[in-house]
Short mmCIF file of C-alpha atoms in Angstrom, two decimals:
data_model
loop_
_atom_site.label_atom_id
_atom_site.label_comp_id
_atom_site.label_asym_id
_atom_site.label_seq_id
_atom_site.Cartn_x
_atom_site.Cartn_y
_atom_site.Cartn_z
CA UNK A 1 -31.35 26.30 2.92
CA UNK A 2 -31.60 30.17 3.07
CA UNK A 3 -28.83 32.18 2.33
CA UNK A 4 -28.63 33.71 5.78
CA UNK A 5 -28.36 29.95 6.84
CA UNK A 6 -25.83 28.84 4.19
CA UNK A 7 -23.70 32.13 5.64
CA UNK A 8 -23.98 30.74 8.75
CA UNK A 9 -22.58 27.02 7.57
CA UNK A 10 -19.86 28.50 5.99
CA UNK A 11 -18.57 31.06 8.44
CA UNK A 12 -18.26 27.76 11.06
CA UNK A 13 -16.35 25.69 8.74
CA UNK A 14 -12.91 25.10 8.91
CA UNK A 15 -10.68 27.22 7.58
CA UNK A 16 -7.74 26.06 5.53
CA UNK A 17 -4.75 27.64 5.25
CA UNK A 18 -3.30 28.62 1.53
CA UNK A 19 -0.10 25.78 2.54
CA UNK A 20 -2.42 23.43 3.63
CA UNK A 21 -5.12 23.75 0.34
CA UNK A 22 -2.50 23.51 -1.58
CA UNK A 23 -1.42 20.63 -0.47
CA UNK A 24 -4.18 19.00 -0.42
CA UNK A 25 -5.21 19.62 -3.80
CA UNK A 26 -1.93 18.34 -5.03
CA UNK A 27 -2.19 14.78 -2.73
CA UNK A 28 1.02 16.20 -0.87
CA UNK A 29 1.33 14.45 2.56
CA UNK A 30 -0.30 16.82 5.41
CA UNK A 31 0.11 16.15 9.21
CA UNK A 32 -2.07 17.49 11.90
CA UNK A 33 -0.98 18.50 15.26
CA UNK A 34 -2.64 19.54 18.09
CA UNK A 35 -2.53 23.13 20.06
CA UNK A 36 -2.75 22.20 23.51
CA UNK A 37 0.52 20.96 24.07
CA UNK A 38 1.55 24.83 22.64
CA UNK A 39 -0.74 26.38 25.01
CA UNK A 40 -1.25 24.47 28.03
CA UNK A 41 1.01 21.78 28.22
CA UNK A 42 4.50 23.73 28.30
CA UNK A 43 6.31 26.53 29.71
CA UNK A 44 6.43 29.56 28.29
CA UNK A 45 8.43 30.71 25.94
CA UNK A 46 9.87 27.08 25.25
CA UNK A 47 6.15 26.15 24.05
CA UNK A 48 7.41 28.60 20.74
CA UNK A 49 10.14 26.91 20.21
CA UNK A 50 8.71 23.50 20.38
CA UNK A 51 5.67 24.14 17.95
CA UNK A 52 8.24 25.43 15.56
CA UNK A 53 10.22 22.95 15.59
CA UNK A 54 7.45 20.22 15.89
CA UNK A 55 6.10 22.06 12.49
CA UNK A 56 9.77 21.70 11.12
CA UNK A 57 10.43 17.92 11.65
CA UNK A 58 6.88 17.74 9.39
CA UNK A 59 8.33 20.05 6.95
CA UNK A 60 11.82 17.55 7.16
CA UNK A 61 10.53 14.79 6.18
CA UNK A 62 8.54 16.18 3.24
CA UNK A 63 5.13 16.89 4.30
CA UNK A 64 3.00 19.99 5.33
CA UNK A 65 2.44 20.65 8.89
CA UNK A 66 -1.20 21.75 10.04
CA UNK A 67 -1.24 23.01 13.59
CA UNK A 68 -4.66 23.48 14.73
CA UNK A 69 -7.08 25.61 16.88
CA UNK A 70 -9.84 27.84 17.21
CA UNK A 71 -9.23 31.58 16.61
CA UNK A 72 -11.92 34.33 16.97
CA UNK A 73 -14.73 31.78 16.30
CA UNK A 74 -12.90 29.65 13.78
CA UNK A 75 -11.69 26.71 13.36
CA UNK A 76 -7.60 27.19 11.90
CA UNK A 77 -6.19 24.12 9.82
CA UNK A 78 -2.78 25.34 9.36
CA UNK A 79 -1.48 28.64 11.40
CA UNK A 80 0.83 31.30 10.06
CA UNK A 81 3.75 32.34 11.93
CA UNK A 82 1.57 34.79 14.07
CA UNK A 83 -1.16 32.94 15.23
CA UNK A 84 1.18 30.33 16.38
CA UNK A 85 2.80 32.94 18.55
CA UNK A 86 -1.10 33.67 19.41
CA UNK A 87 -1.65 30.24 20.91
CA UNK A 88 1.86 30.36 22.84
CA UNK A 89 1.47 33.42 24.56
CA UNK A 90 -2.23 34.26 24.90
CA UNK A 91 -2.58 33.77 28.47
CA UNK A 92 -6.57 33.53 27.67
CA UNK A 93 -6.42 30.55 25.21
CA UNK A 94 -9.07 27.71 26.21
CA UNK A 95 -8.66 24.54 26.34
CA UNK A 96 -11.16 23.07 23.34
CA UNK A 97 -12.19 19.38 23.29
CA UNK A 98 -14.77 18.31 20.56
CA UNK A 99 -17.88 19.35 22.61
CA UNK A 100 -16.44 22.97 23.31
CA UNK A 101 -16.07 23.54 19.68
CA UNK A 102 -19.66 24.19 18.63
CA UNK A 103 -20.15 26.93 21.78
CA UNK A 104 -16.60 28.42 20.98
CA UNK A 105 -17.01 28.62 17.20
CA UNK A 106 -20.71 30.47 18.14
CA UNK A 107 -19.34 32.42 20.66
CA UNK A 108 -16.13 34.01 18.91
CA UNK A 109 -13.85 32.19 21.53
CA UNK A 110 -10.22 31.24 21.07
CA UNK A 111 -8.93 28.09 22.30
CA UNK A 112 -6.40 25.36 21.65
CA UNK A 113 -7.78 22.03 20.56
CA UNK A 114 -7.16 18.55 22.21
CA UNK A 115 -6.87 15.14 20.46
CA UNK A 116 -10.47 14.65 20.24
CA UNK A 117 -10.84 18.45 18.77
CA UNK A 118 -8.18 18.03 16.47
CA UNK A 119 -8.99 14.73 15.20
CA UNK A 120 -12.66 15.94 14.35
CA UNK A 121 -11.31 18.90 12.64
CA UNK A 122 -8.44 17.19 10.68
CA UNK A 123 -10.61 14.58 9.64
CA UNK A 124 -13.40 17.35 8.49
CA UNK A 125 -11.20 19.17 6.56
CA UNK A 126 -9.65 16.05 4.78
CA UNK A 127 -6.85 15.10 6.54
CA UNK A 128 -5.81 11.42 7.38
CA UNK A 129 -3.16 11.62 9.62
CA UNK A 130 -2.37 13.16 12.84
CA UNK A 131 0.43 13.28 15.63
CA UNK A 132 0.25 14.16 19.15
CA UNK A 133 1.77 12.88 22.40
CA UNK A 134 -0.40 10.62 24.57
CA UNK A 135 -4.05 9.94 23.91
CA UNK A 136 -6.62 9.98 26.96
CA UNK A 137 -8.28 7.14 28.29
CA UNK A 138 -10.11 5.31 31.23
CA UNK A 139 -8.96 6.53 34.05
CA UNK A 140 -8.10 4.79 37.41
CA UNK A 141 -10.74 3.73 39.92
CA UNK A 142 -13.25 3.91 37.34
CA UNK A 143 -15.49 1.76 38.61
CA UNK A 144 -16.16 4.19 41.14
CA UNK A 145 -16.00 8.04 38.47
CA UNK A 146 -16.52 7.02 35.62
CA UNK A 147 -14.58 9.10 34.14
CA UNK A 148 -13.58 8.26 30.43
CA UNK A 149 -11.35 11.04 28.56
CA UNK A 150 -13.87 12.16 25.19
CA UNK A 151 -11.00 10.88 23.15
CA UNK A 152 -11.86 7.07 22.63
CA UNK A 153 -15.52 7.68 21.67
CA UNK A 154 -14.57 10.39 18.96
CA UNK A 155 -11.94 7.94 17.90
CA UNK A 156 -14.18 5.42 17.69
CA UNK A 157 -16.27 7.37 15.20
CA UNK A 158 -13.51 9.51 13.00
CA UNK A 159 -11.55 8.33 10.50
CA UNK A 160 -8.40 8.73 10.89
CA UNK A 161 -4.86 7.88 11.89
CA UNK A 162 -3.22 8.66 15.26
CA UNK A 163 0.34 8.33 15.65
CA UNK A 164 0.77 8.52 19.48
CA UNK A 165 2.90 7.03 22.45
CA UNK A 166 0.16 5.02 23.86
CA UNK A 167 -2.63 6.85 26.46
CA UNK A 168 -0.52 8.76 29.98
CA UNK A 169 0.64 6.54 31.81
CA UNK A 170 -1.40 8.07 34.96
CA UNK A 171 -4.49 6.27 33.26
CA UNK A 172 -5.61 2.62 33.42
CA UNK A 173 -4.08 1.35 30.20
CA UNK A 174 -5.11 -2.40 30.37
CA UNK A 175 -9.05 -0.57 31.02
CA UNK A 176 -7.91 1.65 28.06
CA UNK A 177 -7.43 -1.21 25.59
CA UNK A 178 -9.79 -2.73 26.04
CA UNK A 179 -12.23 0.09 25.64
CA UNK A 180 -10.65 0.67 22.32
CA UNK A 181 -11.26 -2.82 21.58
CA UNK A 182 -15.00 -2.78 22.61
CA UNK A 183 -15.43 0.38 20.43
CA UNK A 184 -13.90 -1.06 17.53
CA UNK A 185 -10.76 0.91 17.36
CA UNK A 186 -7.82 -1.07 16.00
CA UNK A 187 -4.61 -0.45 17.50
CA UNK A 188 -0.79 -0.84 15.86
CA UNK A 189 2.34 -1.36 17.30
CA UNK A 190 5.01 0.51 15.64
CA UNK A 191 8.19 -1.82 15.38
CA UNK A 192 6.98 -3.45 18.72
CA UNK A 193 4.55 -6.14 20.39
CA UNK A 194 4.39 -4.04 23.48
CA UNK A 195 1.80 -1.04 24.01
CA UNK A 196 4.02 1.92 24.75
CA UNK A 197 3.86 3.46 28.20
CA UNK A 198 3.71 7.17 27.14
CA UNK A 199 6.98 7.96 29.19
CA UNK A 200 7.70 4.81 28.90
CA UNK A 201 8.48 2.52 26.16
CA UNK A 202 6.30 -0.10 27.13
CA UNK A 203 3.61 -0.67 29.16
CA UNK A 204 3.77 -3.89 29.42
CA UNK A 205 0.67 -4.48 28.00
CA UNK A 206 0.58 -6.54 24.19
CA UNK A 207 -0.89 -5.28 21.16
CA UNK A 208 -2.43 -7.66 18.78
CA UNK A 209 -1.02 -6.13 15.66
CA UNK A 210 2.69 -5.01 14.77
CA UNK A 211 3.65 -2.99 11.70
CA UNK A 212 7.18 -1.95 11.01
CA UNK A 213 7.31 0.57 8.23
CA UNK A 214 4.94 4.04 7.09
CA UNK A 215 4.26 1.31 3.79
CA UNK A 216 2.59 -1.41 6.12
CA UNK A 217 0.61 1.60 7.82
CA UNK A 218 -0.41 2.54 4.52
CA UNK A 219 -1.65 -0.30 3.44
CA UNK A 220 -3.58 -1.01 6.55
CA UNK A 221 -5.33 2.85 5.96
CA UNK A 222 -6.17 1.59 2.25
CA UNK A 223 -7.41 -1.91 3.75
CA UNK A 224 -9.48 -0.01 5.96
CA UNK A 225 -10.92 2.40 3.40
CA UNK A 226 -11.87 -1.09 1.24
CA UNK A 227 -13.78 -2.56 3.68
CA UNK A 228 -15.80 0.14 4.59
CA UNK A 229 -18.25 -0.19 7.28
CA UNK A 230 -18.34 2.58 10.39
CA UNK A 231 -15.23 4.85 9.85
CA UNK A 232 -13.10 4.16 12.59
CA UNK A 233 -9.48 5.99 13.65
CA UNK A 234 -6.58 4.05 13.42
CA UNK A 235 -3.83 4.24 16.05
CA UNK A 236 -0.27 3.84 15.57
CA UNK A 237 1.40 3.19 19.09
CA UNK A 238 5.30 4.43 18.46
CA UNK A 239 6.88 3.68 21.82
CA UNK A 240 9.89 6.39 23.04
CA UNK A 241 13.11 5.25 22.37
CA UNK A 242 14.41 3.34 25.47
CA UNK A 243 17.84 5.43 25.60
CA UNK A 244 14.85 8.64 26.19
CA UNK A 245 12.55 7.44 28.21
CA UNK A 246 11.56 8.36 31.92
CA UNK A 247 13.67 5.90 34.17
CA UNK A 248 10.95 3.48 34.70
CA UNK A 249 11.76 3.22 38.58
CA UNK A 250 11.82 7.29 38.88
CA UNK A 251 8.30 6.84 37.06
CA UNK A 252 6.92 4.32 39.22
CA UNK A 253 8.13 5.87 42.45
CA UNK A 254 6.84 9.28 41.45
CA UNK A 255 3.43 8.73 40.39
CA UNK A 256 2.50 6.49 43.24
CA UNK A 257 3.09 9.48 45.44
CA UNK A 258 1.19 11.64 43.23
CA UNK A 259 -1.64 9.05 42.99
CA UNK A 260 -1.57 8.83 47.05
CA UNK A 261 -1.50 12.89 47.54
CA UNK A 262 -4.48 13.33 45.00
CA UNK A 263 -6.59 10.51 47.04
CA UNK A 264 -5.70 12.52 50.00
CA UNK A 265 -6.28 15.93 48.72
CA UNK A 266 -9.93 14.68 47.23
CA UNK A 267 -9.29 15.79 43.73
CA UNK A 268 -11.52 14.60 41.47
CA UNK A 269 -12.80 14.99 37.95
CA UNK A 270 -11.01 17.39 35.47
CA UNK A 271 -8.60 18.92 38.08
CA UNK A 272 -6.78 15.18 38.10
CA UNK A 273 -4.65 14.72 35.36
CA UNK A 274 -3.17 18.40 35.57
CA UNK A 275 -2.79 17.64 39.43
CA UNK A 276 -0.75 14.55 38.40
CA UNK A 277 1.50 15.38 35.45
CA UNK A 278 2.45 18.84 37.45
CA UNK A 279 3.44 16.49 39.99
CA UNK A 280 5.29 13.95 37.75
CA UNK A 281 7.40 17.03 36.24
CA UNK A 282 8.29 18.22 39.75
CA UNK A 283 8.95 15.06 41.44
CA UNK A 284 11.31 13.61 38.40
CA UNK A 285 12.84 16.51 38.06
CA UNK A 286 12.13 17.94 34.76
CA UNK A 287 12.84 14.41 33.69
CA UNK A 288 9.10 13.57 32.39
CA UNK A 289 8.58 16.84 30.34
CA UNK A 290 11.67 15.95 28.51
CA UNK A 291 10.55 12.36 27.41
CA UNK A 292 7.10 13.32 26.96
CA UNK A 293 8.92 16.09 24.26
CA UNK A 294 11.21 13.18 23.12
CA UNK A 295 7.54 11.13 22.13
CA UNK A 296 6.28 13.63 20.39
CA UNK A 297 9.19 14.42 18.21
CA UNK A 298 9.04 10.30 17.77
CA UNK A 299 5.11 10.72 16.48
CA UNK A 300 5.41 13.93 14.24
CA UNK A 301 8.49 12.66 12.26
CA UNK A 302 6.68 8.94 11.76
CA UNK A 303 3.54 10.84 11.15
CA UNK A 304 4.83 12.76 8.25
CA UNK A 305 6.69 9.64 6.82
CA UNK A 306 3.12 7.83 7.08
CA UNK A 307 1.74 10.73 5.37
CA UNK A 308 3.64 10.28 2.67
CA UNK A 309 3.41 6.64 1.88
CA UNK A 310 -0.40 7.01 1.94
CA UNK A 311 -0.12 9.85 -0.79
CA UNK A 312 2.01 7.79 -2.50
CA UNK A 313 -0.28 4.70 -2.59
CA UNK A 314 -2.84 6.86 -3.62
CA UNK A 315 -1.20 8.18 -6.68
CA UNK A 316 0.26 4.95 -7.09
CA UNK A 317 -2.46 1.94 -6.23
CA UNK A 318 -1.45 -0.44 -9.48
CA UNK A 319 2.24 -0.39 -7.45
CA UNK A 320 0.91 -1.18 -3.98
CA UNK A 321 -0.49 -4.08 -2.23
CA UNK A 322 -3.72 -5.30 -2.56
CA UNK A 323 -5.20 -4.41 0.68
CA UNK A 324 -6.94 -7.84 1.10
CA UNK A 325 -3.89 -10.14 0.31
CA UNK A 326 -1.89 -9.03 3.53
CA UNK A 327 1.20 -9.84 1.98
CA UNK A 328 4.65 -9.21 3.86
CA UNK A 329 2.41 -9.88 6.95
CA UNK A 330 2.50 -13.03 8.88
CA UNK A 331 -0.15 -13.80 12.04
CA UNK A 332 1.10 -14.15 15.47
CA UNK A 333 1.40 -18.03 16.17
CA UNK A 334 -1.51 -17.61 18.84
CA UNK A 335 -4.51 -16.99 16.85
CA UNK A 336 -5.85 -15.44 19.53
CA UNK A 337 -3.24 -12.37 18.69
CA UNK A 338 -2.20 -12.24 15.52
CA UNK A 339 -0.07 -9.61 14.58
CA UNK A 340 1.33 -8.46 11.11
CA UNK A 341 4.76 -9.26 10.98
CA UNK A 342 6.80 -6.95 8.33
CA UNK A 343 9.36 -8.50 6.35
CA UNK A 344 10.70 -5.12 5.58
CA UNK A 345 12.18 -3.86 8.56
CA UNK A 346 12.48 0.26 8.76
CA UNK A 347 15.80 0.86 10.05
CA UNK A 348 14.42 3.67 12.10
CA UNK A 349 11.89 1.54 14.19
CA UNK A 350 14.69 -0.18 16.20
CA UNK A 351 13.34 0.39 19.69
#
């Protein structure tokens, strides 16, 4: 490679904070979070307050916080005080996924980076785990858009684990799961046999697997790492506490509307899930913001703890499991779901 070209690599790689390097080197736990819920998904100035306090329940619970997005042309892992404020209040702050990044990094664009940006990045720059809200998904009527959010084919092909409240609940879930199944993406309850419902504590729909403490999510990271094969994400489904979720009714009642007006107004494509969480916000209320903030707290603090019993297993694998022996786990009496029962319960997973 030429040196102009070896420039060229290294000006588009991602750039580490000094926190986050550190920590790294050292094995201390990292989490990644995404931008877009700074700069698109809340009102100003509350958006400030949220990513700083999102970046202190990481810092809590003993682990370094790595907001990400794309600043000037580069990638960020990790943002210092001012270019957080950056991302809140730049009013021209894109909207990255992981096909925009190549363009924006070329172009010396500035944008905030989705789930499938920030799970490309994280994972490129070393990280393993990662919190965010809601992941996307198949959407409804399919059959007839096909429109898929980018999300679940990255996932399918980064390594990595998600700590999420299941997909938005505007989306096709039961379609959702099982195009995570058919792409090989595994999928963890988090203290329950129920996919969460975003808002919502549960879908309704089951998950094959239950874990109930950051150890058992460890050790299913480590078992994954053994076995090798194409690297694969890992999701952790942690479901909003019941006493803070969206009343299911309100939820229900609201987004039928919503999914009735956007039929009749003919939006299509990208414009639909803006169109229908701005209309779940108004029409509960307020009400849907507030559990949708309520997840994400939820994610970021297990996300932390999860990043810290991997580091630990890593500096410690003679005291942990052996990855193939699935002890503490039992299978679901239908083998046609088995799912990992813990027989150490985390006191904090009661939901």
């Amino acid at each position: 490679m030429s040196s102009n070209a070896s420039h060229s690599a290294d000006s588009h790689a991602p750039a580490l904070s000094t926190e986050v390097r550190a920590a790294l080197a050292a094995n201390h736990p990292v989490v990644a979070l995404e931008s877009t819920i700074i700069a698109h998904g809340l009102p100003r100035p509350r958006n400030l307050r949220v990513a700083e306090e999102l970046e202190g329940l990481v810092r809590s619970a003993g682990a370094v916080p790595a907001t990400i997005a794309v600043l000037d042309g580069r990638a960020r892992i990790g943002l210092d005080k001012a270019q957080l404020e950056r991302v809140a209040t730049d009013p021209a702050m894109r909207k990255l996924g992981h096909r925009d990044l190549a363009p924006a990094l070329a172009t010396g664009a500035s944008g905030a980076t989705t789930v499938s940006a920030t799970a490309f990045l994280a994972a490129r720059a070393g990280l393993r785990v990662f919190a965010t809200g809601g992941l996307g998904g198949v959407h409804r009527e399919w059959t007839r858009t096909q429109d898929e959010s980018a999300d679940l084919r990255l996932l399918a092909r980064t390594g990595i684990t998600v700590v999420c409240a299941g997909v938005k609940s505007i989306l096709d879930v039961p379609a959702t799961l099982q195009r995570l199944e058919t792409l090989g993406v595994p999928v963890l309850g988090y203290g329950t046999d129920r996919f969460p419902g975003f808002y919502l504590n549960s879908s309704g729909e089951p998950v094959d697997w239950t874990v109930r403490s950051p150890e058992e999510v460890a050790d299913v990271m480590r078992a994954q790492d053994a076995l090798g094969g194409p690297g694969t994400a890992l999701v952790v489904a942690n479901p909003v506490p019941v006493a803070e979720q969206l009343d299911p009714a309100l939820h229900d009642r609201v987004l039928a509307e919503a999914l009735e007006e956007c039929r009749e107004r003919g939006v299509e494509g990208q414009a639909v899930t803006p169109f229908l969480l701005e209309r779940l916000v108004r029409g509960t209320g307020g009400a849907s913001l507030e559990a949708n903030l309520a997840a994400v707290r939820g994610n970021v603090s297990l996300a932390a703890r999860i990043s810290g019993a991997w580091t630990a297993a890593v500096r410690n694998p003679a005291s942990q499991q052996d990855p193939a022996s699935c002890q503490g786990s039992s299978p679901h009496p239908d083998p046609a779901s088995h799912r990992a029962q813990a027989s150490r319960p985390d006191p904090a997973a009661g939901r």
